[in-house]
mmCIF file of C-alpha atoms and ligand atoms in Angstrom:
data_model
loop_
_atom_site.group_PDB
_atom_site.id
_atom_site.type_symbol
_atom_site.label_atom_id
_atom_site.label_comp_id
_atom_site.label_asym_id
_atom_site.label_seq_id
_atom_site.Cartn_x
_atom_site.Cartn_y
_atom_site.Cartn_z
ATOM 1 C CA UNK A 1 -0.306 -0.035 -0.005
ATOM 2 C CA UNK A 2 2.681 2.106 0.981
ATOM 3 C CA UNK A 3 4.453 2.049 -2.474
ATOM 4 C CA UNK A 4 1.380 2.214 -4.672
ATOM 5 C CA UNK A 5 0.581 5.338 -2.705
ATOM 6 C CA UNK A 6 4.351 6.795 -3.624
ATOM 7 C CA UNK A 7 3.341 5.318 -6.885
ATOM 8 C CA UNK A 8 0.544 7.447 -7.201
ATOM 9 C CA UNK A 9 2.772 10.343 -5.620
ATOM 10 C CA UNK A 10 4.995 10.751 -7.754
ATOM 11 C CA UNK A 11 2.438 10.653 -11.458
ATOM 12 C CA UNK A 12 1.186 13.274 -9.663
ATOM 13 C CA UNK A 13 3.928 15.187 -9.435
ATOM 14 C CA UNK A 14 4.843 13.816 -13.335
ATOM 15 C CA UNK A 15 1.598 15.014 -14.870
ATOM 16 C CA UNK A 16 1.547 18.294 -12.604
ATOM 17 C CA UNK A 17 4.976 18.720 -14.275
ATOM 18 C CA UNK A 18 3.852 18.218 -17.446
ATOM 19 C CA UNK A 19 1.058 20.271 -16.793
ATOM 20 C CA UNK A 20 4.328 23.465 -16.787
ATOM 21 C CA UNK A 21 6.142 21.763 -19.481
ATOM 22 C CA UNK A 22 3.132 22.212 -21.837
ATOM 23 C CA UNK A 23 2.969 25.422 -21.044
ATOM 24 C CA UNK A 24 6.164 26.737 -20.992
ATOM 25 C CA UNK A 25 6.846 25.401 -24.566
ATOM 26 C CA UNK A 26 2.494 27.431 -26.106
ATOM 27 C CA UNK A 27 3.931 30.400 -24.618
ATOM 28 C CA UNK A 28 7.786 29.842 -25.820
ATOM 29 C CA UNK A 29 5.810 29.111 -28.948
ATOM 30 C CA UNK A 30 3.462 31.729 -29.459
ATOM 31 C CA UNK A 31 6.849 34.438 -28.992
ATOM 32 C CA UNK A 32 8.004 32.550 -32.017
ATOM 33 C CA UNK A 33 4.855 31.966 -33.803
ATOM 34 C CA UNK A 34 4.267 35.614 -33.934
ATOM 35 C CA UNK A 35 7.729 36.714 -35.368
ATOM 36 C CA UNK A 36 7.573 34.249 -38.152
ATOM 37 C CA UNK A 37 3.824 35.293 -38.395
ATOM 38 C CA UNK A 38 2.497 31.597 -37.679
ATOM 39 C CA UNK A 39 -1.467 33.221 -36.951
ATOM 40 C CA UNK A 40 -3.616 33.819 -39.836
ATOM 41 C CA UNK A 41 -6.529 34.949 -40.277
ATOM 42 C CA UNK A 42 -9.659 32.349 -41.136
ATOM 43 C CA UNK A 43 -12.720 33.418 -42.268
ATOM 44 C CA UNK A 44 -16.606 32.797 -41.085
ATOM 45 C CA UNK A 45 -19.627 33.486 -44.012
ATOM 46 C CA UNK A 46 -21.326 36.130 -42.512
ATOM 47 C CA UNK A 47 -25.930 35.452 -44.522
ATOM 48 C CA UNK A 48 -28.931 37.408 -44.237
ATOM 49 C CA UNK A 49 -31.089 34.991 -44.406
ATOM 50 C CA UNK A 50 -33.732 36.465 -45.738
ATOM 51 C CA UNK A 51 -32.129 36.761 -49.125
ATOM 52 C CA UNK A 52 -29.443 34.105 -49.049
ATOM 53 C CA UNK A 53 -26.879 35.967 -49.619
ATOM 54 C CA UNK A 54 -23.042 36.678 -47.970
ATOM 55 C CA UNK A 55 -22.896 39.738 -46.560
ATOM 56 C CA UNK A 56 -19.197 39.586 -45.313
ATOM 57 C CA UNK A 57 -16.948 37.555 -43.133
ATOM 58 C CA UNK A 58 -15.592 37.372 -39.304
ATOM 59 C CA UNK A 59 -11.951 36.521 -38.364
ATOM 60 C CA UNK A 60 -11.130 33.827 -36.541
ATOM 61 C CA UNK A 61 -7.764 33.223 -35.867
ATOM 62 C CA UNK A 62 -5.796 30.563 -36.406
ATOM 63 C CA UNK A 63 -2.327 28.766 -34.900
ATOM 64 C CA UNK A 64 -0.331 26.400 -37.331
ATOM 65 C CA UNK A 65 2.856 26.467 -34.799
ATOM 66 C CA UNK A 66 5.319 24.461 -36.068
ATOM 67 C CA UNK A 67 6.442 22.403 -32.872
ATOM 68 C CA UNK A 68 2.339 21.279 -32.557
ATOM 69 C CA UNK A 69 -0.031 21.457 -35.667
ATOM 70 C CA UNK A 70 -3.247 23.948 -35.278
ATOM 71 C CA UNK A 71 -4.254 25.322 -32.126
ATOM 72 C CA UNK A 72 -7.178 26.603 -30.916
ATOM 73 C CA UNK A 73 -7.989 29.906 -29.998
ATOM 74 C CA UNK A 74 -9.618 28.872 -27.434
ATOM 75 C CA UNK A 75 -6.306 27.816 -26.051
ATOM 76 C CA UNK A 76 -3.874 30.807 -27.467
ATOM 77 C CA UNK A 77 -5.575 33.237 -26.966
ATOM 78 C CA UNK A 78 -5.981 33.226 -23.279
ATOM 79 C CA UNK A 79 -2.375 32.806 -22.910
ATOM 80 C CA UNK A 80 -1.847 35.333 -25.041
ATOM 81 C CA UNK A 81 -4.091 37.817 -22.963
ATOM 82 C CA UNK A 82 -2.326 36.862 -20.252
ATOM 83 C CA UNK A 83 1.666 37.331 -21.601
ATOM 84 C CA UNK A 84 0.264 40.884 -22.970
ATOM 85 C CA UNK A 85 0.805 40.093 -26.015
ATOM 86 C CA UNK A 86 -2.086 40.003 -27.207
ATOM 87 C CA UNK A 87 -3.230 43.637 -29.092
ATOM 88 C CA UNK A 88 0.746 42.588 -30.997
ATOM 89 C CA UNK A 89 -1.096 38.900 -31.558
ATOM 90 C CA UNK A 90 -4.606 40.751 -32.566
ATOM 91 C CA UNK A 91 -2.602 44.154 -34.785
ATOM 92 C CA UNK A 92 -0.916 41.444 -36.600
ATOM 93 C CA UNK A 93 -4.013 39.649 -37.341
ATOM 94 C CA UNK A 94 -6.256 42.374 -38.430
ATOM 95 C CA UNK A 95 -2.833 43.963 -40.860
ATOM 96 C CA UNK A 96 -3.373 40.051 -43.178
ATOM 97 C CA UNK A 97 -7.350 41.433 -42.538
ATOM 98 C CA UNK A 98 -7.430 44.520 -43.965
ATOM 99 C CA UNK A 99 -5.126 43.637 -46.643
ATOM 100 C CA UNK A 100 -7.097 40.530 -47.580
ATOM 101 C CA UNK A 101 -10.582 41.936 -47.012
ATOM 102 C CA UNK A 102 -9.708 45.072 -49.563
ATOM 103 C CA UNK A 103 -9.294 42.969 -52.190
ATOM 104 C CA UNK A 104 -13.156 41.286 -51.545
ATOM 105 C CA UNK A 105 -16.184 42.908 -53.390
ATOM 106 C CA UNK A 106 -16.375 46.672 -51.625
ATOM 107 C CA UNK A 107 -20.147 45.791 -49.600
ATOM 108 C CA UNK A 108 -18.724 42.670 -47.821
ATOM 109 C CA UNK A 109 -18.110 43.473 -44.474
ATOM 110 C CA UNK A 110 -15.039 41.927 -42.149
ATOM 111 C CA UNK A 111 -15.905 41.063 -38.832
ATOM 112 C CA UNK A 112 -13.015 41.241 -35.897
ATOM 113 C CA UNK A 113 -13.296 39.932 -32.172
ATOM 114 C CA UNK A 114 -11.941 42.015 -29.803
ATOM 115 C CA UNK A 115 -10.653 40.649 -26.544
ATOM 116 C CA UNK A 116 -11.662 43.354 -22.998
ATOM 117 C CA UNK A 117 -7.656 43.417 -22.626
ATOM 118 C CA UNK A 118 -7.376 44.920 -25.972
ATOM 119 C CA UNK A 119 -9.997 47.269 -24.494
ATOM 120 C CA UNK A 120 -8.559 48.378 -21.236
ATOM 121 C CA UNK A 121 -5.776 50.338 -24.136
ATOM 122 C CA UNK A 122 -6.935 53.995 -23.631
ATOM 123 C CA UNK A 123 -5.683 53.546 -27.168
ATOM 124 C CA UNK A 124 -7.133 51.065 -28.671
ATOM 125 C CA UNK A 125 -9.552 52.900 -31.184
ATOM 126 C CA UNK A 126 -6.272 55.671 -32.127
ATOM 127 C CA UNK A 127 -4.719 52.177 -32.821
ATOM 128 C CA UNK A 128 -7.310 50.819 -34.574
ATOM 129 C CA UNK A 129 -7.322 54.158 -37.298
ATOM 130 C CA UNK A 130 -4.583 53.175 -37.555
ATOM 131 C CA UNK A 131 -3.835 50.060 -38.550
ATOM 132 C CA UNK A 132 -7.181 51.346 -40.933
ATOM 133 C CA UNK A 133 -5.637 53.864 -42.278
ATOM 134 C CA UNK A 134 -1.791 52.699 -43.297
ATOM 135 C CA UNK A 135 -3.631 49.329 -44.857
ATOM 136 C CA UNK A 136 -6.057 51.879 -45.951
ATOM 137 C CA UNK A 137 -9.254 49.555 -45.363
ATOM 138 C CA UNK A 138 -12.322 51.560 -44.788
ATOM 139 C CA UNK A 139 -13.702 51.898 -41.899
ATOM 140 C CA UNK A 140 -17.217 51.600 -42.658
ATOM 141 C CA UNK A 141 -16.972 47.986 -44.132
ATOM 142 C CA UNK A 142 -15.415 46.647 -40.196
ATOM 143 C CA UNK A 143 -17.254 45.510 -37.547
ATOM 144 C CA UNK A 144 -15.940 44.658 -33.723
ATOM 145 C CA UNK A 145 -17.136 42.271 -31.576
ATOM 146 C CA UNK A 146 -16.807 42.918 -27.650
ATOM 147 C CA UNK A 147 -17.959 40.394 -25.302
ATOM 148 C CA UNK A 148 -20.386 40.863 -22.098
ATOM 149 C CA UNK A 149 -18.018 40.475 -19.770
ATOM 150 C CA UNK A 150 -15.558 43.797 -21.524
ATOM 151 C CA UNK A 151 -19.266 45.682 -19.227
ATOM 152 C CA UNK A 152 -17.963 44.403 -16.650
ATOM 153 C CA UNK A 153 -14.459 46.330 -17.167
ATOM 154 C CA UNK A 154 -14.883 50.372 -17.283
ATOM 155 C CA UNK A 155 -17.316 51.134 -18.221
ATOM 156 C CA UNK A 156 -16.822 54.879 -19.448
ATOM 157 C CA UNK A 157 -13.619 53.815 -20.940
ATOM 158 C CA UNK A 158 -15.725 51.300 -23.118
ATOM 159 C CA UNK A 159 -18.530 54.188 -23.999
ATOM 160 C CA UNK A 160 -16.395 56.469 -25.362
ATOM 161 C CA UNK A 161 -14.564 53.716 -26.759
ATOM 162 C CA UNK A 162 -17.397 53.116 -28.509
ATOM 163 C CA UNK A 163 -18.576 56.183 -29.622
ATOM 164 C CA UNK A 164 -15.451 56.899 -31.079
ATOM 165 C CA UNK A 165 -15.446 54.338 -33.424
ATOM 166 C CA UNK A 166 -18.332 54.348 -34.865
ATOM 167 C CA UNK A 167 -17.857 58.140 -35.149
ATOM 168 C CA UNK A 168 -15.210 56.662 -38.075
ATOM 169 C CA UNK A 169 -17.763 54.215 -39.404
ATOM 170 C CA UNK A 170 -16.029 51.859 -36.887
ATOM 171 C CA UNK A 171 -19.668 49.446 -36.613
ATOM 172 C CA UNK A 172 -19.389 47.596 -32.244
ATOM 173 C CA UNK A 173 -21.508 44.850 -32.115
ATOM 174 C CA UNK A 174 -22.260 42.826 -28.783
ATOM 175 C CA UNK A 175 -20.820 39.195 -29.128
ATOM 176 C CA UNK A 176 -22.240 35.895 -27.249
ATOM 177 C CA UNK A 177 -24.624 38.324 -25.881
ATOM 178 C CA UNK A 178 -26.388 36.169 -22.983
ATOM 179 C CA UNK A 179 -23.873 34.548 -21.298
ATOM 180 C CA UNK A 180 -22.953 37.806 -19.148
ATOM 181 C CA UNK A 181 -24.595 40.013 -17.378
ATOM 182 C CA UNK A 182 -25.459 42.677 -19.334
ATOM 183 C CA UNK A 183 -28.244 44.660 -17.659
ATOM 184 C CA UNK A 184 -31.463 46.222 -20.005
ATOM 185 C CA UNK A 185 -29.813 49.598 -18.653
ATOM 186 C CA UNK A 186 -25.974 48.808 -20.459
ATOM 187 C CA UNK A 187 -28.196 48.283 -23.304
ATOM 188 C CA UNK A 188 -29.615 51.114 -23.962
ATOM 189 C CA UNK A 189 -26.658 53.819 -22.685
ATOM 190 C CA UNK A 190 -23.183 51.452 -25.223
ATOM 191 C CA UNK A 191 -24.711 52.732 -28.224
ATOM 192 C CA UNK A 192 -24.074 49.278 -30.348
ATOM 193 C CA UNK A 193 -24.499 48.567 -34.003
ATOM 194 C CA UNK A 194 -25.383 45.124 -33.373
ATOM 195 C CA UNK A 195 -26.478 42.222 -30.922
ATOM 196 C CA UNK A 196 -24.626 38.563 -32.106
ATOM 197 C CA UNK A 197 -26.975 35.545 -30.543
ATOM 198 C CA UNK A 198 -24.179 32.966 -27.821
ATOM 199 C CA UNK A 199 -24.357 29.764 -29.895
ATOM 200 C CA UNK A 200 -25.512 27.481 -26.871
ATOM 201 C CA UNK A 201 -28.971 30.326 -28.008
ATOM 202 C CA UNK A 202 -29.272 28.409 -31.523
ATOM 203 C CA UNK A 203 -28.129 25.004 -31.073
ATOM 204 C CA UNK A 204 -31.591 25.051 -28.800
ATOM 205 C CA UNK A 205 -32.775 26.264 -31.786
ATOM 206 C CA UNK A 206 -33.059 22.142 -32.961
ATOM 207 C CA UNK A 207 -35.951 20.758 -32.442
ATOM 208 C CA UNK A 208 -38.622 22.062 -34.347
ATOM 209 C CA UNK A 209 -41.888 23.768 -32.506
ATOM 210 C CA UNK A 210 -39.879 23.680 -28.960
ATOM 211 C CA UNK A 211 -38.164 28.130 -29.382
ATOM 212 C CA UNK A 212 -36.717 28.037 -26.525
ATOM 213 C CA UNK A 213 -38.585 30.879 -24.677
ATOM 214 C CA UNK A 214 -34.647 32.761 -24.094
ATOM 215 C CA UNK A 215 -34.649 33.192 -27.764
ATOM 216 C CA UNK A 216 -37.940 35.357 -28.270
ATOM 217 C CA UNK A 217 -36.868 37.279 -25.241
ATOM 218 C CA UNK A 218 -33.547 38.062 -26.952
ATOM 219 C CA UNK A 219 -35.374 38.473 -30.023
ATOM 220 C CA UNK A 220 -37.582 41.230 -28.818
ATOM 221 C CA UNK A 221 -35.512 42.174 -27.271
ATOM 222 C CA UNK A 222 -33.765 43.914 -30.350
ATOM 223 C CA UNK A 223 -36.664 44.788 -31.812
ATOM 224 C CA UNK A 224 -37.029 46.991 -28.514
ATOM 225 C CA UNK A 225 -33.279 47.784 -29.156
ATOM 226 C CA UNK A 226 -33.960 48.754 -32.019
ATOM 227 C CA UNK A 227 -30.980 46.723 -32.554
ATOM 228 C CA UNK A 228 -29.913 43.949 -35.082
ATOM 229 C CA UNK A 229 -29.437 40.548 -34.696
ATOM 230 C CA UNK A 230 -27.105 37.734 -35.975
ATOM 231 C CA UNK A 231 -27.258 34.492 -34.659
ATOM 232 C CA UNK A 232 -24.238 32.366 -34.756
ATOM 233 C CA UNK A 233 -23.130 28.723 -33.864
ATOM 234 C CA UNK A 234 -26.154 27.129 -36.787
ATOM 235 C CA UNK A 235 -26.184 24.186 -37.812
ATOM 236 C CA UNK A 236 -29.091 23.251 -39.795
ATOM 237 C CA UNK A 237 -31.241 24.407 -41.779
ATOM 238 C CA UNK A 238 -33.860 23.221 -39.454
ATOM 239 C CA UNK A 239 -32.413 26.006 -37.870
ATOM 240 C CA UNK A 240 -32.742 28.266 -39.953
ATOM 241 C CA UNK A 241 -36.193 27.801 -41.181
ATOM 242 C CA UNK A 242 -36.328 28.511 -37.266
ATOM 243 C CA UNK A 243 -34.872 31.416 -37.319
ATOM 244 C CA UNK A 244 -36.529 32.517 -40.615
ATOM 245 C CA UNK A 245 -39.902 33.020 -38.882
ATOM 246 C CA UNK A 246 -38.213 35.275 -36.546
ATOM 247 C CA UNK A 247 -37.375 37.882 -39.189
ATOM 248 C CA UNK A 248 -34.900 39.682 -40.536
ATOM 249 C CA UNK A 249 -31.422 38.102 -38.895
ATOM 250 C CA UNK A 250 -27.667 37.484 -40.386
ATOM 251 C CA UNK A 251 -26.878 33.842 -39.618
ATOM 252 C CA UNK A 252 -23.531 32.152 -39.341
ATOM 253 C CA UNK A 253 -22.800 29.090 -38.386
ATOM 254 C CA UNK A 254 -21.928 25.251 -39.542
ATOM 255 C CA UNK A 255 -24.354 24.765 -42.042
ATOM 256 C CA UNK A 256 -22.635 27.263 -44.336
ATOM 257 C CA UNK A 257 -19.094 25.358 -44.623
ATOM 258 C CA UNK A 258 -16.866 26.119 -41.971
ATOM 259 C CA UNK A 259 -14.399 28.404 -41.809
ATOM 260 C CA UNK A 260 -11.524 28.922 -44.348
ATOM 261 C CA UNK A 261 -8.282 30.398 -45.239
ATOM 262 C CA UNK A 262 -8.009 33.584 -47.402
ATOM 263 C CA UNK A 263 -7.532 31.253 -50.539
ATOM 264 C CA UNK A 264 -11.000 29.250 -49.944
ATOM 265 C CA UNK A 265 -12.881 32.770 -50.014
ATOM 266 C CA UNK A 266 -11.012 34.595 -53.022
ATOM 267 C CA UNK A 267 -11.849 30.597 -54.850
ATOM 268 C CA UNK A 268 -15.142 31.434 -53.473
ATOM 269 C CA UNK A 269 -15.792 34.731 -54.423
ATOM 270 C CA UNK A 270 -14.502 34.401 -57.441
ATOM 271 C CA UNK A 271 -16.513 32.138 -58.476
ATOM 272 C CA UNK A 272 -19.855 34.858 -57.539
ATOM 273 C CA UNK A 273 -18.003 37.373 -59.310
ATOM 274 C CA UNK A 274 -17.086 39.509 -56.087
ATOM 275 C CA UNK A 275 -13.485 39.606 -55.727
HETATM 276 P P1 C2E B 1 -16.455 33.283 -31.470
HETATM 277 O O1 C2E B 1 -15.959 34.562 -31.894
HETATM 278 O O2 C2E B 1 -18.317 32.543 -30.706
HETATM 279 O O3 C2E B 1 -16.600 32.885 -32.390
HETATM 280 C C1 C2E B 1 -17.336 31.497 -32.818
HETATM 281 C C2 C2E B 1 -16.988 30.227 -32.705
HETATM 282 O O4 C2E B 1 -17.295 29.384 -33.019
HETATM 283 C C3 C2E B 1 -16.228 30.198 -33.922
HETATM 284 O O5 C2E B 1 -14.555 29.212 -32.895
HETATM 285 C C4 C2E B 1 -16.037 29.025 -34.914
HETATM 286 O O6 C2E B 1 -15.482 28.345 -36.134
HETATM 287 C C5 C2E B 1 -17.277 28.048 -34.325
HETATM 288 N N1 C2E B 1 -18.212 27.838 -34.529
HETATM 289 C C6 C2E B 1 -18.936 28.414 -36.016
HETATM 290 N N2 C2E B 1 -20.344 28.036 -36.701
HETATM 291 C C7 C2E B 1 -20.548 27.336 -35.693
HETATM 292 C C8 C2E B 1 -21.199 26.193 -35.472
HETATM 293 O O7 C2E B 1 -21.550 25.680 -36.555
HETATM 294 N N3 C2E B 1 -21.521 25.595 -34.294
HETATM 295 C C9 C2E B 1 -20.203 25.013 -33.723
HETATM 296 N N4 C2E B 1 -20.113 24.098 -32.876
HETATM 297 N N5 C2E B 1 -19.089 26.042 -33.729
HETATM 298 C C10 C2E B 1 -19.509 27.115 -35.151
HETATM 299 P P2 C2E B 1 -13.422 29.337 -33.328
HETATM 300 O O8 C2E B 1 -12.865 29.436 -34.474
HETATM 301 O O9 C2E B 1 -12.672 28.037 -32.148
HETATM 302 O O10 C2E B 1 -13.083 30.345 -32.046
HETATM 303 C C11 C2E B 1 -12.926 29.949 -30.440
HETATM 304 C C12 C2E B 1 -13.179 31.428 -30.086
HETATM 305 O O11 C2E B 1 -11.743 31.993 -30.460
HETATM 306 C C13 C2E B 1 -14.207 32.532 -30.525
HETATM 307 O O12 C2E B 1 -15.384 32.669 -30.132
HETATM 308 C C14 C2E B 1 -13.521 33.918 -30.185
HETATM 309 O O13 C2E B 1 -13.723 33.841 -28.802
HETATM 310 C C15 C2E B 1 -11.899 34.077 -30.246
HETATM 311 N N6 C2E B 1 -11.214 34.489 -31.130
HETATM 312 C C16 C2E B 1 -10.884 34.483 -32.554
HETATM 313 N N7 C2E B 1 -9.980 34.673 -32.873
HETATM 314 C C17 C2E B 1 -10.068 35.548 -32.337
HETATM 315 C C18 C2E B 1 -8.852 36.810 -32.165
HETATM 316 O O14 C2E B 1 -8.729 37.311 -33.626
HETATM 317 N N8 C2E B 1 -8.962 37.831 -31.531
HETATM 318 C C19 C2E B 1 -9.535 37.745 -30.054
HETATM 319 N N9 C2E B 1 -9.685 38.264 -28.837
HETATM 320 N N10 C2E B 1 -10.264 36.250 -30.118
HETATM 321 C C20 C2E B 1 -10.734 35.372 -30.642
HETATM 322 CA CA1 CA B 2 -17.362 36.366 -31.880
HETATM 323 CA CA1 CA B 3 -19.570 34.485 -30.530
HETATM 324 CA CA1 CA B 4 -18.112 32.188 -28.048
#
């Protein structure tokens, strides 16, 4: 029994060690990846449900790590945030995305995700506008997505940031809506352009006829605040049909295909004559 105990102790130690080693590997990998530009934008189509028309893309970060293969943003974004490298990473991706999107048809929008950590920088809006100017990408084609967790931060700062971006023509949407704790009061006071319904709610539309009250409430809220809605994580035709009955909504999700590389997007747009 004593021996077993020692083994267990040993196993515990080594698994912690492994975790630490993995973490260190990730951190040095992220540094190297930034230097070698291993982070690349992928794009997910956004569709106007009523017309079926492609209206834009959401940029989603991907890491093609030499050591680790393809790494999910759910893993490297939080670590880059902790390492203080998220702004640098995001700006590298933005520059690429702006240059990609510049080649697309002029009426296609580009949405990018912004971390709450980036929003703590009082110069965030100025830095973003500088990137737009340097890459010659029109602000009116850009939409930034911020999550509800940003609203726990300095709300005054976030508010003035949203206002100065909107004054330049950039659109601002509230991502993952319903998963955080934003109040009606906050929503009314912050000048968002759009609300994105989190995919955990959208998924509940799977079984026809069993529409969740939560989704109905979110749609009603959008109407009340006169904010257009985007449903994310739409996986099936059944869900699309349910959404269609709710009126004017944008949709994105696997039903239209997985996020794809800039090259694949170009091929897609070329067949539609929208390059
Ligand atoms: P998000 O902004 O909520 O993005 C939607 C996520 O859902 C993406 O995962 C997308 O690939 C996935 N998705 C899209 N359609 C479907 C569907 O029909 N079903 C399911 N199950 N999933 C779907 P991804 O690309 O792994 O990104 C995860 C999260 O990482 C994003 O969630 C976003 O919060 C964050 N992220 C991605 N790129 C960036 C970035 O450049 N900057 C920052 N700050 N965060 C990013
Ligand atoms: Ca998003
Ligand atoms: Ca989202
Ligand atoms: Ca999400």
